[in-house]
XYZ file of C-alpha atoms in Angstrom:
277
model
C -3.297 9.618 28.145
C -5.760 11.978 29.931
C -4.762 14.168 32.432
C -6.966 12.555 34.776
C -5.486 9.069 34.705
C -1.787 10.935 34.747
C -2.842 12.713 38.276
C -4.206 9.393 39.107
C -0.717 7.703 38.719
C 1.383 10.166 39.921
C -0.881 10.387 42.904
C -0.910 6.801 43.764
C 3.096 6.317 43.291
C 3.716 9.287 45.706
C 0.557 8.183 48.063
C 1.510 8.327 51.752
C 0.225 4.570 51.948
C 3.753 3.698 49.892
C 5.841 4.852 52.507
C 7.851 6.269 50.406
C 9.015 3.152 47.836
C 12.174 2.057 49.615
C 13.818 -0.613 47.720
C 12.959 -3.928 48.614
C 10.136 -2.879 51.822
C 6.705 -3.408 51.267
C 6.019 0.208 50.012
C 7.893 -0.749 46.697
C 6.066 -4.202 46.476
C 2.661 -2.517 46.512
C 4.205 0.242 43.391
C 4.991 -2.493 41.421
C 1.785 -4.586 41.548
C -0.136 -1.180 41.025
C 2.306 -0.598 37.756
C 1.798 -4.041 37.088
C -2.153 -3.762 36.887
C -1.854 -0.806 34.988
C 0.027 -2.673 32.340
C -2.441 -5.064 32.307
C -5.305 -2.433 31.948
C -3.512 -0.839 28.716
C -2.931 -4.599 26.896
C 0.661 -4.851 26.595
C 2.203 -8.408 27.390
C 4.453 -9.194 30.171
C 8.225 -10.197 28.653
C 9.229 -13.439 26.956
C 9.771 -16.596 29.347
C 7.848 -14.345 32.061
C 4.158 -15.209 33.402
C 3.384 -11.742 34.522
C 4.916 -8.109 34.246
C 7.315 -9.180 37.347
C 10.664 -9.894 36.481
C 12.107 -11.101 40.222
C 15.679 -11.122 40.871
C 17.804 -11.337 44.215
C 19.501 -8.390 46.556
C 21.646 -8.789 49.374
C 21.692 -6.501 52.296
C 24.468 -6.319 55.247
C 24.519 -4.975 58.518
C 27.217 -5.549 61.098
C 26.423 -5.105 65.134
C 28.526 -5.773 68.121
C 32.240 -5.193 66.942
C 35.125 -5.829 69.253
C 38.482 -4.368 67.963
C 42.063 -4.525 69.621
C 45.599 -3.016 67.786
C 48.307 -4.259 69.658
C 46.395 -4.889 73.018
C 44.704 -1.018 72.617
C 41.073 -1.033 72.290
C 39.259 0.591 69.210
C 36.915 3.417 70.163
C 33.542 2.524 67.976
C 32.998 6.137 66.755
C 36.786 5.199 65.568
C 36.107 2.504 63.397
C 33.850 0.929 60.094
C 33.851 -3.002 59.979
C 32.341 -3.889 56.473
C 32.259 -8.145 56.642
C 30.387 -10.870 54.653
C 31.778 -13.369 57.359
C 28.233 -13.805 59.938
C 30.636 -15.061 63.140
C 34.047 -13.550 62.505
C 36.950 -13.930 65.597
C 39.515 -12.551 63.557
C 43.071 -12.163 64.918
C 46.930 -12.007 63.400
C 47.354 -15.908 63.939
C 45.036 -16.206 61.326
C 45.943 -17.202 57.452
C 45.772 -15.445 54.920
C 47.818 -12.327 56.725
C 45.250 -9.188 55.776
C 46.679 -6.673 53.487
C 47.506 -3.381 55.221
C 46.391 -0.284 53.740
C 47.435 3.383 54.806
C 45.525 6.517 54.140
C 47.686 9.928 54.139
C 46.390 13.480 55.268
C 46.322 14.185 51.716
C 44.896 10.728 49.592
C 41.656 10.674 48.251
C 39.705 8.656 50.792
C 37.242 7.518 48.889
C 39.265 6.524 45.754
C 41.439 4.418 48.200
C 38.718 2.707 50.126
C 36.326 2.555 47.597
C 36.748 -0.962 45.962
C 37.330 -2.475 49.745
C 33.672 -1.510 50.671
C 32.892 -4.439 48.819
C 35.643 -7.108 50.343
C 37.467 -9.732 48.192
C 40.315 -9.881 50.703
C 41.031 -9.229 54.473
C 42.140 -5.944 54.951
C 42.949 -3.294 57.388
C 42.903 0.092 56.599
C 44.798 2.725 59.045
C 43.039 6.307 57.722
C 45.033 9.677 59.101
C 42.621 11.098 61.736
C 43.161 14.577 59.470
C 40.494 12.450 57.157
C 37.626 12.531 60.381
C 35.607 14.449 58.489
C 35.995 11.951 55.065
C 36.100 9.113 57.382
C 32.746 10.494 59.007
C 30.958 10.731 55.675
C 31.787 7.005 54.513
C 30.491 5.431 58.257
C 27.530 7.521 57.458
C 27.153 6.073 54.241
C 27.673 2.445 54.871
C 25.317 2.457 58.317
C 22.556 3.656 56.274
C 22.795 0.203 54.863
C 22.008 -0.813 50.897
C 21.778 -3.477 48.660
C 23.956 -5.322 46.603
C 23.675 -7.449 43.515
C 25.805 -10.485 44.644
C 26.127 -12.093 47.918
C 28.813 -10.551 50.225
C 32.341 -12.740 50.054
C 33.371 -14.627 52.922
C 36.027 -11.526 53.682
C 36.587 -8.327 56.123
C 37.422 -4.900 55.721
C 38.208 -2.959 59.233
C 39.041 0.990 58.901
C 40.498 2.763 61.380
C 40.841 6.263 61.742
C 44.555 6.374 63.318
C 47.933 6.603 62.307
C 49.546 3.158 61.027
C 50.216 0.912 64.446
C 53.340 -0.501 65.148
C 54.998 -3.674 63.809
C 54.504 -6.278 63.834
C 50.818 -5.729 64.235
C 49.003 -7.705 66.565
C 45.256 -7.253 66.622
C 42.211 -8.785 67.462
C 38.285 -8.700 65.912
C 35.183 -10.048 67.062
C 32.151 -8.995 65.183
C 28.126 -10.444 64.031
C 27.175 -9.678 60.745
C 23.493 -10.754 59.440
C 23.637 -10.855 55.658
C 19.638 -10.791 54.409
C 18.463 -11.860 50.958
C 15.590 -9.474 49.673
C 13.539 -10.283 46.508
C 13.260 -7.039 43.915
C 11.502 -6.530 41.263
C 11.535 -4.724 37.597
C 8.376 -3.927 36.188
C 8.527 -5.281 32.169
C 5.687 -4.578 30.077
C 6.221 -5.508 25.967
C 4.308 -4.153 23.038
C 5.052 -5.926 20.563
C 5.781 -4.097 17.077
C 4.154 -4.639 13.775
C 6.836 -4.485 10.795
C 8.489 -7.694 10.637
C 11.514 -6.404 9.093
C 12.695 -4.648 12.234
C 11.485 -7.444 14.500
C 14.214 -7.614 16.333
C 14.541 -4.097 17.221
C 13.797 -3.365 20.442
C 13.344 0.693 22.147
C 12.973 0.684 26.365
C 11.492 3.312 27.634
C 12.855 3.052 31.487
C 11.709 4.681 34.982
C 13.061 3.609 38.389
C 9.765 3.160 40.918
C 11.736 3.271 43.991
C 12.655 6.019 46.484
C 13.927 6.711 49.522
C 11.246 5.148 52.835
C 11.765 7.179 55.258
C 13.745 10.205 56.493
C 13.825 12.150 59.783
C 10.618 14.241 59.732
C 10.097 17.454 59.080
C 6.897 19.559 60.294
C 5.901 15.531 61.870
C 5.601 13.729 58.046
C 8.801 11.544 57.776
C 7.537 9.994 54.604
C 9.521 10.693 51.141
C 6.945 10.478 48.986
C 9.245 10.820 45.858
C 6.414 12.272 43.386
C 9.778 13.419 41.055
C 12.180 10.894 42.296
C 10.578 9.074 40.395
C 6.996 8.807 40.341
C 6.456 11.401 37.819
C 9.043 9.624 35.508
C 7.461 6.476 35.738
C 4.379 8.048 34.596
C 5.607 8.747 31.815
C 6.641 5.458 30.966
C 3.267 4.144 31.836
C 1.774 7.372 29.538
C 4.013 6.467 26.478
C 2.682 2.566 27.497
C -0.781 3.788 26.812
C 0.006 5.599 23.844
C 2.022 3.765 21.308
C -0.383 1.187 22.309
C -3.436 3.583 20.846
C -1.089 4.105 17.320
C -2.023 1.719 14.331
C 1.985 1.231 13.616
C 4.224 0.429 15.865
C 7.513 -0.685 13.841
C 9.740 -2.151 16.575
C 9.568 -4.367 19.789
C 9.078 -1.883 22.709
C 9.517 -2.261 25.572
C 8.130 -0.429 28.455
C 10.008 -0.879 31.856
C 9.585 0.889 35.072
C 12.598 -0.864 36.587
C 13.639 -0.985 40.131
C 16.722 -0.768 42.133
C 17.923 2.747 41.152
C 18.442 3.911 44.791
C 20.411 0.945 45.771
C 22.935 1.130 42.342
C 22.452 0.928 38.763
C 22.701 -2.510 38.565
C 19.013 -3.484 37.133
C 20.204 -3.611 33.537
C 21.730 -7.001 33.423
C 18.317 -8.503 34.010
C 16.810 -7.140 31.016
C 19.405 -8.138 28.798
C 19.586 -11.693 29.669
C 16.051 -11.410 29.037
């Protein structure tokens, strides 16, 4: 590939005009129709059962507003508190059935190893974190308000931390919280070139690149744009360069398969799609 037409990529991906790729804004939808056209400029085929080089699959995204939280009649402070729900109206309280499990955090767990599978609920649970883990504690309410996707919609279940010791029993509490739960349409990027030597035609080599960054940050010097022109732009020009030329060679002995895929900053979960493929 010329130099030229690699500047011109790389260029393009980390144009201000993207606003920066976030995953599933439309930024990332105008990357992949650009990627798309320049698969269709170099001649490779879009992938079985697909009618173009999109290959669309669902995210799920989560935010929860407006939390009310009592332990044993004492309000929860919200700078003292995560609520992570797939339930949209929740009025939660001890009446209910199921009882939620009741986890404690010590000074010295591993906050994240503990709490780490109930960011994604299967059960109701309350979590009671030692306030010696504010900092910890800090750093996961950080995490989680920045918000993310998620390959499977959210389970009809709760998880409220609290950073405080364990209350009294028996534990009498009360939760009132709205969660919106939004589906957003991604997208991976397939382009196939199909090999030559029959013997190995069931081969297959993926070249991969993930198109997506990061939006929008707080700005520096007044640009608040993350252009991400090597996270990833200048990857996924390579994938588009290698595109170009193994399509150029006279041989090409296996199925490839040229992907700039997608949802790298919201989890490494794009690979399932190509392999059902």
């Amino acid at each position: 590939m010329p130099q030229a037409t690699v500047e011109r990529i790389i260029r393009t991906l980390a144009a201000d005009d993207m606003q920066g790729r976030a995953t599933g804004k439309p930024g990332s939808v105008k990357a992949a129709e650009f990627l798309a056209a320049e698969f269709q400029r170099i001649g490779l085929t879009p992938l079985p059962g697909l009618q173009n080089f999109m290959q669309t699959f669902p995210a799920y995204e989560t935010r929860t507003a407006a939390a009310f939280v009592t332990i044993n009649g004492a309000k929860v402070a919200p700078d003292k508190m995560l609520l992570i729900s797939g339930q949209p109206h929740l009025n939660w309280t001890e009446a209910d059935e199921p009882a939620p499990r009741v986890v404690t955090v010590g000074p010295q767990d591993n906050l994240m190893q503990q709490i780490r599978p109930l960011l994604d609920p299967r059960e109701n649970t309350i979590v009671f974190i030692d306030p010696v883990q504010a900092a910890a504690f800090n750093r996961v309410v950080g995490y989680v308000k920045r918000g993310g996707l998620r390959p499977e919609k959210p389970a009809p279940f709760t998880t409220l931390l609290i950073l405080a010791p364990p209350a009294a029993t028996p534990l009498k509490f009360q939760v009132a919280a709205t969660t919106t739960i939004r589906t957003v349409e991604l997208r991976n990027v397939v382009g196939v070139l199909p090999g030559k030597d029959a013997a190995r035609a069931t081969e297959q080599v993926v070249f991969s690149g993930h198109y997506d960054h990061l939006g929008f940050l707080p700005a520096v010097a007044g640009d608040s744009i993350a252009n991400g022109a090597d996270d990833d732009a200048s990857g996924t020009t390579a994938v588009v360069a290698l595109a170009e030329y193994f399509k150029k060679k006279t041989t090409t002995p296996a199925r490839w398969c040229l992907w700039p895929s997608r949802p790298r900053k919201s989890g490494l979960w794009r690979a399932p799609f190509l392999q059902a493929a």
